[in-house]
CSV table of C-alpha atoms in Angstrom, one decimal:
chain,number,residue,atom,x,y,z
H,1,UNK,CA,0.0,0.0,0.0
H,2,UNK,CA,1.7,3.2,-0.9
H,3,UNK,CA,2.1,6.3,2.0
H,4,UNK,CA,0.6,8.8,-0.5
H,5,UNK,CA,-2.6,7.5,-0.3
H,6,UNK,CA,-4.4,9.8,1.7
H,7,UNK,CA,-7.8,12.0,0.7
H,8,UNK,CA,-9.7,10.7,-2.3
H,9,UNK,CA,-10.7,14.3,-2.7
H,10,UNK,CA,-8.3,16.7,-2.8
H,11,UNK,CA,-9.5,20.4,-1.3
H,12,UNK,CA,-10.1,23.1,-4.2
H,13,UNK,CA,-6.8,25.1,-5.2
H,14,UNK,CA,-6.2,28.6,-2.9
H,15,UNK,CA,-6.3,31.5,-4.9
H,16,UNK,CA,-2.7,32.8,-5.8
H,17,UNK,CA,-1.5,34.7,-3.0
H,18,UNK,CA,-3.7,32.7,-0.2
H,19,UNK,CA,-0.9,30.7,2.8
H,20,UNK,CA,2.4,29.4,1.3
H,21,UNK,CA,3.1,28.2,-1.6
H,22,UNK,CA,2.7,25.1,-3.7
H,23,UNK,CA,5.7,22.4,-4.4
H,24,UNK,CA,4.4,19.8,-7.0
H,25,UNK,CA,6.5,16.9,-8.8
H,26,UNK,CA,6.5,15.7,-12.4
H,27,UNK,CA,6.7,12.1,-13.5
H,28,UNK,CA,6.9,11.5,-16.9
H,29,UNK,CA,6.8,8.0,-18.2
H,30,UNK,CA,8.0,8.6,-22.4
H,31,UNK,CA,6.5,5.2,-23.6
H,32,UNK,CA,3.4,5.1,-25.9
H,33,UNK,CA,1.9,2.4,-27.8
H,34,UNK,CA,2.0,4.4,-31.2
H,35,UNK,CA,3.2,8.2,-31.8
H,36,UNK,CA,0.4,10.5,-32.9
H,37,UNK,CA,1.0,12.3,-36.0
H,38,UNK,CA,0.4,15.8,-34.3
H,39,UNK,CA,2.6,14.8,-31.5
H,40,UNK,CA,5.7,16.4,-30.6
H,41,UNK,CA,5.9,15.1,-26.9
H,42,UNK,CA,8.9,13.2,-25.7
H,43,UNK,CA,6.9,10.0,-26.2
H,44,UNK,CA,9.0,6.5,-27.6
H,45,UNK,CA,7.3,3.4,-29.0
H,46,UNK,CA,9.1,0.2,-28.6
H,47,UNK,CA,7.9,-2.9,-29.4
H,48,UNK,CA,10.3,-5.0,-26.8
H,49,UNK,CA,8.5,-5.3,-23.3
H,50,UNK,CA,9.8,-2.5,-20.8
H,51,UNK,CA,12.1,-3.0,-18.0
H,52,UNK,CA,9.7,-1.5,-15.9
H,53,UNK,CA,11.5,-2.9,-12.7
H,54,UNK,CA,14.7,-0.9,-13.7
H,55,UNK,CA,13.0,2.0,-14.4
H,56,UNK,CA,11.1,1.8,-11.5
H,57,UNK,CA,14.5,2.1,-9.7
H,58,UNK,CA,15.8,4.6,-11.7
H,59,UNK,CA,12.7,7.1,-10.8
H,60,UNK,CA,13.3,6.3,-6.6
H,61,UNK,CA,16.9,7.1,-7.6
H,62,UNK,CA,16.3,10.2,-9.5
H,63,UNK,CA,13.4,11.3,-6.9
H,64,UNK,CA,16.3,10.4,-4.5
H,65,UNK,CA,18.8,12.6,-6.1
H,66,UNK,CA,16.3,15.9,-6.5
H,67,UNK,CA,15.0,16.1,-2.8
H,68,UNK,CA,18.6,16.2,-1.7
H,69,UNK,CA,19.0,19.1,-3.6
H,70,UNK,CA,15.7,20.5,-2.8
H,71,UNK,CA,15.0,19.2,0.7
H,72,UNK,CA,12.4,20.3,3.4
H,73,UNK,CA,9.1,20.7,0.7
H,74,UNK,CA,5.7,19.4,1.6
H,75,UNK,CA,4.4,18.0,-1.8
H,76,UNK,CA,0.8,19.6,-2.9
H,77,UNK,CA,0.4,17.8,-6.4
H,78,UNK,CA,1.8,15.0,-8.4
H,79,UNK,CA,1.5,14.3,-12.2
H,80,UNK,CA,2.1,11.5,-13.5
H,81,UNK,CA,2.7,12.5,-17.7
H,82,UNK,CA,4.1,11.1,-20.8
H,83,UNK,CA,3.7,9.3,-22.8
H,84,UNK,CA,1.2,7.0,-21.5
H,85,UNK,CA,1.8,6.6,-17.5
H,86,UNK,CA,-1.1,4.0,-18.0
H,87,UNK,CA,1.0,1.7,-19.6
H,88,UNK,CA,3.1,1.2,-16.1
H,89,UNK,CA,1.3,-1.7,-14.1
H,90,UNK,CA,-0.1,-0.2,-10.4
H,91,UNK,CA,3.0,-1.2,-8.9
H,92,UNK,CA,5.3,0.9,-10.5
H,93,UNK,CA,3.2,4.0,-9.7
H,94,UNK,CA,3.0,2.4,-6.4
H,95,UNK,CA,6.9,2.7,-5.8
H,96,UNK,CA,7.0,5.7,-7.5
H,97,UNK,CA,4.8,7.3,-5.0
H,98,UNK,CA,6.5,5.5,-2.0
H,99,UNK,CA,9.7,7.1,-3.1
H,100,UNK,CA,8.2,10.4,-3.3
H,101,UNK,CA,6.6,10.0,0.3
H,102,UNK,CA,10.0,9.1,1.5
H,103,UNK,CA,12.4,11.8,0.5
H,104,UNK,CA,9.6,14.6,0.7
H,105,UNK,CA,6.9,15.3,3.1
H,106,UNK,CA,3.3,15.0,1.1
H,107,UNK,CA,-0.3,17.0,2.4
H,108,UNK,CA,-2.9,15.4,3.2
H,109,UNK,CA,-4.6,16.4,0.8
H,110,UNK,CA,-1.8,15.6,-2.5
H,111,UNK,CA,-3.7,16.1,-5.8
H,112,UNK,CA,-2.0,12.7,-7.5
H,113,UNK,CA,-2.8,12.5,-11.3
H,114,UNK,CA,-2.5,9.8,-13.9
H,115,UNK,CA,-3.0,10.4,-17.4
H,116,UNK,CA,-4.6,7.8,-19.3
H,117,UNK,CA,-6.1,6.7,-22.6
H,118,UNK,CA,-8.7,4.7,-23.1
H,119,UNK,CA,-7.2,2.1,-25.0
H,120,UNK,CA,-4.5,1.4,-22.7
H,121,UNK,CA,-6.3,1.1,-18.9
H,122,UNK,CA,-8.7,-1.4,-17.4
H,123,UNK,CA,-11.1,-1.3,-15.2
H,124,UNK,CA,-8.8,-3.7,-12.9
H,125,UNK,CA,-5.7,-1.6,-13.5
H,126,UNK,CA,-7.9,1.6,-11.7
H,127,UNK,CA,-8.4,-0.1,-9.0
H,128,UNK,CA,-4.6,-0.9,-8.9
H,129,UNK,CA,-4.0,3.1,-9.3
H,130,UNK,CA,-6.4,4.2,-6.8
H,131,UNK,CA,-4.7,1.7,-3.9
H,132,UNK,CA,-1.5,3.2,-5.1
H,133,UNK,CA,-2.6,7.0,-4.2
H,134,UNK,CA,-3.9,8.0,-7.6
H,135,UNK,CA,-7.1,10.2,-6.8
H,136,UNK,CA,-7.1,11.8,-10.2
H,137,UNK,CA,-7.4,10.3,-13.7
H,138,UNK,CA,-6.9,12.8,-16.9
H,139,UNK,CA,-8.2,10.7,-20.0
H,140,UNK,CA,-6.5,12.0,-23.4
H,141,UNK,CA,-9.7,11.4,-25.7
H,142,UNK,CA,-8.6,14.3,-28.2
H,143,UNK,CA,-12.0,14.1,-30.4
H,144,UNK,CA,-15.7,12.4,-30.0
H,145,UNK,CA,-15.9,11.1,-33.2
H,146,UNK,CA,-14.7,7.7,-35.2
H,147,UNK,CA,-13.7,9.9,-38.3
H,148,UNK,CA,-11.5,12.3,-36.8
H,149,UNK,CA,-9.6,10.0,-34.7
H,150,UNK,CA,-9.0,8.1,-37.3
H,151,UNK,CA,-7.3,11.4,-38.7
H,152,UNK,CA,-5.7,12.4,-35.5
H,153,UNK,CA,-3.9,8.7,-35.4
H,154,UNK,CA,-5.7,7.2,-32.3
H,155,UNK,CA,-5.8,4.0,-31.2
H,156,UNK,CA,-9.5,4.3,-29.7
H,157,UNK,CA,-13.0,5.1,-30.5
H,158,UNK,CA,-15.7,7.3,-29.3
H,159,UNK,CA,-17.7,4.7,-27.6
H,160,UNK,CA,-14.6,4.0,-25.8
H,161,UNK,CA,-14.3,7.2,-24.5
H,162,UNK,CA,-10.5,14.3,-21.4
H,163,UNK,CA,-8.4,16.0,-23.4
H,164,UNK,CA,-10.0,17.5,-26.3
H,165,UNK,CA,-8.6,18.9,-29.6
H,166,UNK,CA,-10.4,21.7,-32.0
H,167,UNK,CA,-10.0,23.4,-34.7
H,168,UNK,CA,-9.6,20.0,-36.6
H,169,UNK,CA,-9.4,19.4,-40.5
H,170,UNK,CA,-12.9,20.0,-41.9
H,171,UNK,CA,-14.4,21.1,-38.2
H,172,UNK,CA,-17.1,23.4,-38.4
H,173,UNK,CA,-18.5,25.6,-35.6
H,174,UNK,CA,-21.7,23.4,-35.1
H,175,UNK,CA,-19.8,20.0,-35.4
H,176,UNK,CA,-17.7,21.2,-32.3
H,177,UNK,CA,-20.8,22.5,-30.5
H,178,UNK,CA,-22.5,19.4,-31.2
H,179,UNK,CA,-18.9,17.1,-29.5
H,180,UNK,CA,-18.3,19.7,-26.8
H,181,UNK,CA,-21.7,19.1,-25.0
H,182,UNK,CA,-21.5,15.8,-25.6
H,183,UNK,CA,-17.8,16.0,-24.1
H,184,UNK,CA,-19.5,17.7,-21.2
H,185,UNK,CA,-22.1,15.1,-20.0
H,186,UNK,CA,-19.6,12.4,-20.0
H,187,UNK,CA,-16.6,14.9,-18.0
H,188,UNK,CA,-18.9,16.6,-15.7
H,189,UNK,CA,-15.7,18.3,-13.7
H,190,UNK,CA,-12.9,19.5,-16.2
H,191,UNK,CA,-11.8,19.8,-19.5
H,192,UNK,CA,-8.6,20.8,-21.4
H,193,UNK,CA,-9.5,21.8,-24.7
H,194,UNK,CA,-6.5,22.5,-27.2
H,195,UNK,CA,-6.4,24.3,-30.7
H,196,UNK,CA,-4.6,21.7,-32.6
H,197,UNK,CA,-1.3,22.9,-34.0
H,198,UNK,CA,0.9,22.1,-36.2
H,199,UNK,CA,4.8,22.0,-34.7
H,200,UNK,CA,7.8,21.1,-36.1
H,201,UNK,CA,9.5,17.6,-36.9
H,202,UNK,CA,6.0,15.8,-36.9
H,203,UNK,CA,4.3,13.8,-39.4
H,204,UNK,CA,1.4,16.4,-39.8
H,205,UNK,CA,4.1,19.3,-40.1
H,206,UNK,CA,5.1,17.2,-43.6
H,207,UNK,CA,1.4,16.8,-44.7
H,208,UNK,CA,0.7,20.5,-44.1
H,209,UNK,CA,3.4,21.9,-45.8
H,210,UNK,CA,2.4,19.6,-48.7
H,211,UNK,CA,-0.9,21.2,-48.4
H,212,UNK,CA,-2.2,17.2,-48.1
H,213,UNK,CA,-3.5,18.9,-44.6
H,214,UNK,CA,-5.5,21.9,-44.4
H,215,UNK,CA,-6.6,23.2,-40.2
H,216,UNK,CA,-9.2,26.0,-40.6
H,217,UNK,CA,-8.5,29.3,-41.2
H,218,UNK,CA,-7.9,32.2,-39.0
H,219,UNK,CA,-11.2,33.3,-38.8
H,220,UNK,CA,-13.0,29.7,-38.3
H,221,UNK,CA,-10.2,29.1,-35.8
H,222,UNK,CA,-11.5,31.7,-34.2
H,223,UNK,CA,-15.0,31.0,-34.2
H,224,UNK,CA,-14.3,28.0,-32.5
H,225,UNK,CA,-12.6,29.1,-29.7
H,226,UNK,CA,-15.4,31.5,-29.0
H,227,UNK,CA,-17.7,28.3,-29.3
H,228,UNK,CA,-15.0,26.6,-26.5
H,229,UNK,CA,-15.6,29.7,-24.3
H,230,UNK,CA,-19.5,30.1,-24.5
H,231,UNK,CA,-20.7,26.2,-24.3
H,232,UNK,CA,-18.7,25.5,-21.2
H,233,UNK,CA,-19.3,28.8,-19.6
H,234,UNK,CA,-23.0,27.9,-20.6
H,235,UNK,CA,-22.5,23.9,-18.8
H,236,UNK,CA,-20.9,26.1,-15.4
H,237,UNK,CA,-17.3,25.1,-16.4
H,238,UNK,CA,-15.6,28.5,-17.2
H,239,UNK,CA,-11.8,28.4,-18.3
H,240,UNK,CA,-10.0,29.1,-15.6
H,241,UNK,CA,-6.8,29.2,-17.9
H,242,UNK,CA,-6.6,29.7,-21.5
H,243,UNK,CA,-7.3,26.0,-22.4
H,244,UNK,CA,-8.5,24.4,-19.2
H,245,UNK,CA,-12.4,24.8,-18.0
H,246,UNK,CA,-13.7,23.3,-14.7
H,247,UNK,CA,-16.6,23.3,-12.1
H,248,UNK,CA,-15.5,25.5,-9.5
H,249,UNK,CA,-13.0,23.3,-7.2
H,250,UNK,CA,-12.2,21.1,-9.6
H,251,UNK,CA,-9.0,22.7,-11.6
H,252,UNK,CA,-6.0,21.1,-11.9
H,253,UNK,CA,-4.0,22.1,-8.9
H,254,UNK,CA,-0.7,20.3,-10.1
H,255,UNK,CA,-1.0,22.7,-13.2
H,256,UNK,CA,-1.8,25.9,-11.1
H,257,UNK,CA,2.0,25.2,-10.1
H,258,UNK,CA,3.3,25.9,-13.2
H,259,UNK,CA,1.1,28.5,-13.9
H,260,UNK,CA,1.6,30.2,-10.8
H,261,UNK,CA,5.2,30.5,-11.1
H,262,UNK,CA,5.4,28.0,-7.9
H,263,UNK,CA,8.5,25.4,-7.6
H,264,UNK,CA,8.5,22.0,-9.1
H,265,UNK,CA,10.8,19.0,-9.4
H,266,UNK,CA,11.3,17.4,-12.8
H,267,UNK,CA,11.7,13.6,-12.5
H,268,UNK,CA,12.3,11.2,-15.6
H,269,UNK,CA,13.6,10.9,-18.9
H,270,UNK,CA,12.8,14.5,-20.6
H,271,UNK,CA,11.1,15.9,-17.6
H,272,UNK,CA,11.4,19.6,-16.8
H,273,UNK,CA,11.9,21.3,-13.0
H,274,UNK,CA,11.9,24.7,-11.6
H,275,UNK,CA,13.7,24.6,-7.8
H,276,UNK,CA,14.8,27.1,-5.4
H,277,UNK,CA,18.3,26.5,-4.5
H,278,UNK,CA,20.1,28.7,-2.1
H,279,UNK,CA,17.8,31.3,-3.1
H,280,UNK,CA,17.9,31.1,-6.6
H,281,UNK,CA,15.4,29.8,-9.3
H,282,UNK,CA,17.2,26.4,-11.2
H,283,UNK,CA,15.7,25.7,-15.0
H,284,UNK,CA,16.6,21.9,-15.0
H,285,UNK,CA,15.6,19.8,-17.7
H,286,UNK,CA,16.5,15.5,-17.9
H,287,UNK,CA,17.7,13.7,-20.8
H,288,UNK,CA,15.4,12.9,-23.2
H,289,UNK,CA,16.0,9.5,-25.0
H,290,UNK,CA,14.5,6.6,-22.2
H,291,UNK,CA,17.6,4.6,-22.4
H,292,UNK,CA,20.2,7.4,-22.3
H,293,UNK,CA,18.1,8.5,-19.0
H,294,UNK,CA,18.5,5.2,-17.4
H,295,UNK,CA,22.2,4.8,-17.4
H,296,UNK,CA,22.4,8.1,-16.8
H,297,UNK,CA,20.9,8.0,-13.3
H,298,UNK,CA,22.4,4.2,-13.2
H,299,UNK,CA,25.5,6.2,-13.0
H,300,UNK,CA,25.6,9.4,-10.9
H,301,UNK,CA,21.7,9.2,-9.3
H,302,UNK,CA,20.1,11.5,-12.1
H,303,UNK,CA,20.0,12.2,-15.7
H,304,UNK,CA,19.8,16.0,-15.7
H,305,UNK,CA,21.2,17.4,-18.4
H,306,UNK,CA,20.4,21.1,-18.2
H,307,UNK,CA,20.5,22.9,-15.0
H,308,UNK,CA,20.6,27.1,-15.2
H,309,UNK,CA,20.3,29.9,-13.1
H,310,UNK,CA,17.5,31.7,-13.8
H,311,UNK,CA,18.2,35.9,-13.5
H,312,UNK,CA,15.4,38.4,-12.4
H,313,UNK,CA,14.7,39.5,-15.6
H,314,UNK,CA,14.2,35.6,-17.3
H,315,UNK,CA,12.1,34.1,-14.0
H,316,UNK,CA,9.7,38.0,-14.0
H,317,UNK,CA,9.2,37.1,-17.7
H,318,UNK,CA,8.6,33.4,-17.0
H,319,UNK,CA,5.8,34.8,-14.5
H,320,UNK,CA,4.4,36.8,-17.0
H,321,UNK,CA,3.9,34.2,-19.6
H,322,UNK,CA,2.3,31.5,-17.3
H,323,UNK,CA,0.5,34.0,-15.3
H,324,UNK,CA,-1.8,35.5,-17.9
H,325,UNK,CA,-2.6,32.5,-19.1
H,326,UNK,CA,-5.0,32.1,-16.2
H,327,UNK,CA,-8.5,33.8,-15.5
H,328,UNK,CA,-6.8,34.6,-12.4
H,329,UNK,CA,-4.1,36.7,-13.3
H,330,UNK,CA,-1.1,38.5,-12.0
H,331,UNK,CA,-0.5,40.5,-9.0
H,332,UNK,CA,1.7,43.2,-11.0
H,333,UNK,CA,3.4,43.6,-7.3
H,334,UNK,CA,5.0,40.3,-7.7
H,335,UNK,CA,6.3,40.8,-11.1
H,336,UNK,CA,8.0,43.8,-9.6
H,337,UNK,CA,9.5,42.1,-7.0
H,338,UNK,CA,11.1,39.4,-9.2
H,339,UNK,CA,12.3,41.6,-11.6
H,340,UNK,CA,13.3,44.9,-9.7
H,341,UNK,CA,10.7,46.9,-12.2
H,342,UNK,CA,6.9,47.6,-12.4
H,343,UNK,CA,4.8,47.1,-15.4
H,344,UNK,CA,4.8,50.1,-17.7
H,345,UNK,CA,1.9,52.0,-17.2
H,346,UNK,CA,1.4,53.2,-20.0
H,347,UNK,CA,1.5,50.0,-21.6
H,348,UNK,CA,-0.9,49.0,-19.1
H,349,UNK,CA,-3.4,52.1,-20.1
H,350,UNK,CA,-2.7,51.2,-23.9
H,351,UNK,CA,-4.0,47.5,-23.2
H,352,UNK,CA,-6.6,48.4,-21.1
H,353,UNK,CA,-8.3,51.1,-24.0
H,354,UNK,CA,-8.0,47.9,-26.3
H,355,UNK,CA,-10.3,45.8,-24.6
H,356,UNK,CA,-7.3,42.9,-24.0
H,357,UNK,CA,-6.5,43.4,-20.0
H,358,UNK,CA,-8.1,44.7,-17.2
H,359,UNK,CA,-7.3,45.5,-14.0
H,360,UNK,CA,-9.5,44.8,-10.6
H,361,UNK,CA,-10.0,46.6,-7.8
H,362,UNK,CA,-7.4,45.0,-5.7
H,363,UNK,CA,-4.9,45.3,-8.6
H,364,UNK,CA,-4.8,42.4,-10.0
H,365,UNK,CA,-4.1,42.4,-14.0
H,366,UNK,CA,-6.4,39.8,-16.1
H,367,UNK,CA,-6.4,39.5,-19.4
H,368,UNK,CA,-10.0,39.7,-21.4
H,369,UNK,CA,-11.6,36.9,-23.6
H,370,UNK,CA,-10.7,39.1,-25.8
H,371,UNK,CA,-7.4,39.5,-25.1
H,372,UNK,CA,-6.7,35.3,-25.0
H,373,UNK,CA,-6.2,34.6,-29.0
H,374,UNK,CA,-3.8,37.5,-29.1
H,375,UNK,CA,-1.7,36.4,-25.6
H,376,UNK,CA,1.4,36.8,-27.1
H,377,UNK,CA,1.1,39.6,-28.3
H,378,UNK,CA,-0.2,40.9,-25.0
H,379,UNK,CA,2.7,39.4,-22.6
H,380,UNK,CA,5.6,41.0,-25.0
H,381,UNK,CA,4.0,44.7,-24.4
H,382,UNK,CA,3.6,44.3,-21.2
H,383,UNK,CA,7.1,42.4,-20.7
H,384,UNK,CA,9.0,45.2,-23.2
């Protein structure tokens, strides 16, 4: 029985700002049973079983390794990412866990997450999970419909069925209407929906470019997030950040870590971290090829590969970019405090006549609705 099982419900997230902060770890597990042509995750397929027992070592080792350098942190949330963690039998996540219970003190009430597909879990493997200390399950459905999984690669169909993708080849306002509310009666609590994109060095990158793949166009894009915002606002699940809509209490706390600017350890091959040490912010980052990983931390306890310093300027920005990403916001008085400079005011006014931020009564800076399709655009005035 692992020591991180504890509440099966975790308490809803504090705002930012509210008691101390959040510390949460990262587990990613890089095997999949096929690549998505989209995909541009650190995910392997490898058609020779898993040494799951040595990995399993490798991740007490490497969970070993981090708390020593970041000692003394109670953990609030763990995610469990990949890949396909789903694929690990119970008992792996179960030593996993132990080792994170023994080098760091866990809350009561740890948020522990497990994505999944639905091809890939059982009902018998859940119960496995949940005796383990997993209290949270994210299903990666990506789409509702037999055709367009088909297109997206997946290895499952809608009757099987949450992660959602839009703005899909051939998706029309209506169709993604008609898949959202269904999406919604079968996920009653949360939803990350995700424009689809089309990145670098992946199968779909080739077919675009051949112009074998055409996503809608700017304006139909944009239709459809405005169709993302209104039907889940409509069901009582508003987007707390720019792709993520919940029930009130129910959003990802694990993810409000990142977005929050808060500390996190990185653990696995690929995995990325953010610790305090001696007072200053550490960007550390793990090899990336599963095998390379292994005898890495085989060797010397870890396979990080990057580790920098992070200066005032680079973690203020970093707040910036994850910070407006959330309904939420920024308290501008942090982002002065990290970088030694306030906000420009007048690029603050600017914004503010546009419609794309606004600022509350308590000071707080949010972007608008608005305001979310053009982010970017909107963090590099304000962080000029």
């Amino acid at each position: 029985m692992s020591t991180l099982q504890k509440s099966p419900h975790p308490s809803p997230p504090p705002q930012a700002g509210e008691g101390k902060e959040a510390f949460g770890v990262y587990v990613h597990w890089p095997f999949c049973l096929s690549k998505c042509p989209y995909c541009d995750f650190n995910s392997h397929v490898r058609h020779a079983p898993i040494e799951e027992e040595r990995f399993s070592r490798a991740f007490a080792r490497e969970i070993e390794t981090t708390a020593a350098r970041a000692p003394g942190r109670e953990v609030s949330s763990i995610f469990l990412g990949g890949g396909t963690p789903s694929l690990m039998k119970p008992q792996t996540v179960g030593a996993i866990l132990n080792a994170i219970g023994k080098h760091w003190r866990v809350a009561p009430d740890v948020e522990v997450t497990l994505e999944a597909n639905p091809t890939s879990v059982e009902a018998t493997r859940f119960s496995g999970y949940r005796a383990a200390g997993v209290n949270r399950v994210s299903l990666g459905v990506q789409a509702l419909d037999d055709a367009s999984l088909k297109a997206l690669g997946r290895l499952h169909t809608a009757r099987e069925a949450f992660d959602l993708i839009y703005a899909r080849p051939d998706q029309t306002p209506k169709m993604w209407t008609d898949e959202l509310n269904l999406a919604i009666a079968e996920a009653a609590e949360h939803l990350s929906l995700y424009q689809l994109t089309i990145e670098p060095e992946t199968p779909f990158f080739g077919l675009h470019a051949a112009g074998k793949l055409k996503t809608p166009d700017e304006a139909t894009a944009r239709a459809l997030y405005d169709v993302t915002q209104n039907v889940c606002a409509r069901h009582g699940l508003p987007a707390y950040e720019i792709s993520n809509h919940a029930r009130p209490g129910a959003e990802c706390r694990h993810n409000l870590v990142y977005w929050r600017g808060e500390e996190y350890a990185g653990v696995g091959p690929g995995a990325h971290g953010r610790l305090d040490i001696d007072g200053v912010r550490h960007a550390v980052a793990t090899e990336k090829r599963p095998e390379a990983w292994l005898m890495r931390v085989e060797a010397s306890g870890h396979g990080v590969i990057t580790d920098d310093r992070l200066n005032s300027e680079e973690r203020a920005d970093e707040f910036l970019l994850m910070g407006l990403r959330l309904a939420e916001g920024i308290d501008p008085a942090r982002y002065a405090a990290l970088s030694g400079r306030k906000l420009d005011p007048r690029r603050i006014k600017m914004l503010r006549e546009e419609g794309a931020i606004i600022v509350d009564a308590d000071g707080r800076l949010r972007v608008t609705q608005a305001g979310f399709p053009v982010l970017d655009a909107v963090v590099a005035d304000l962080a000029a």
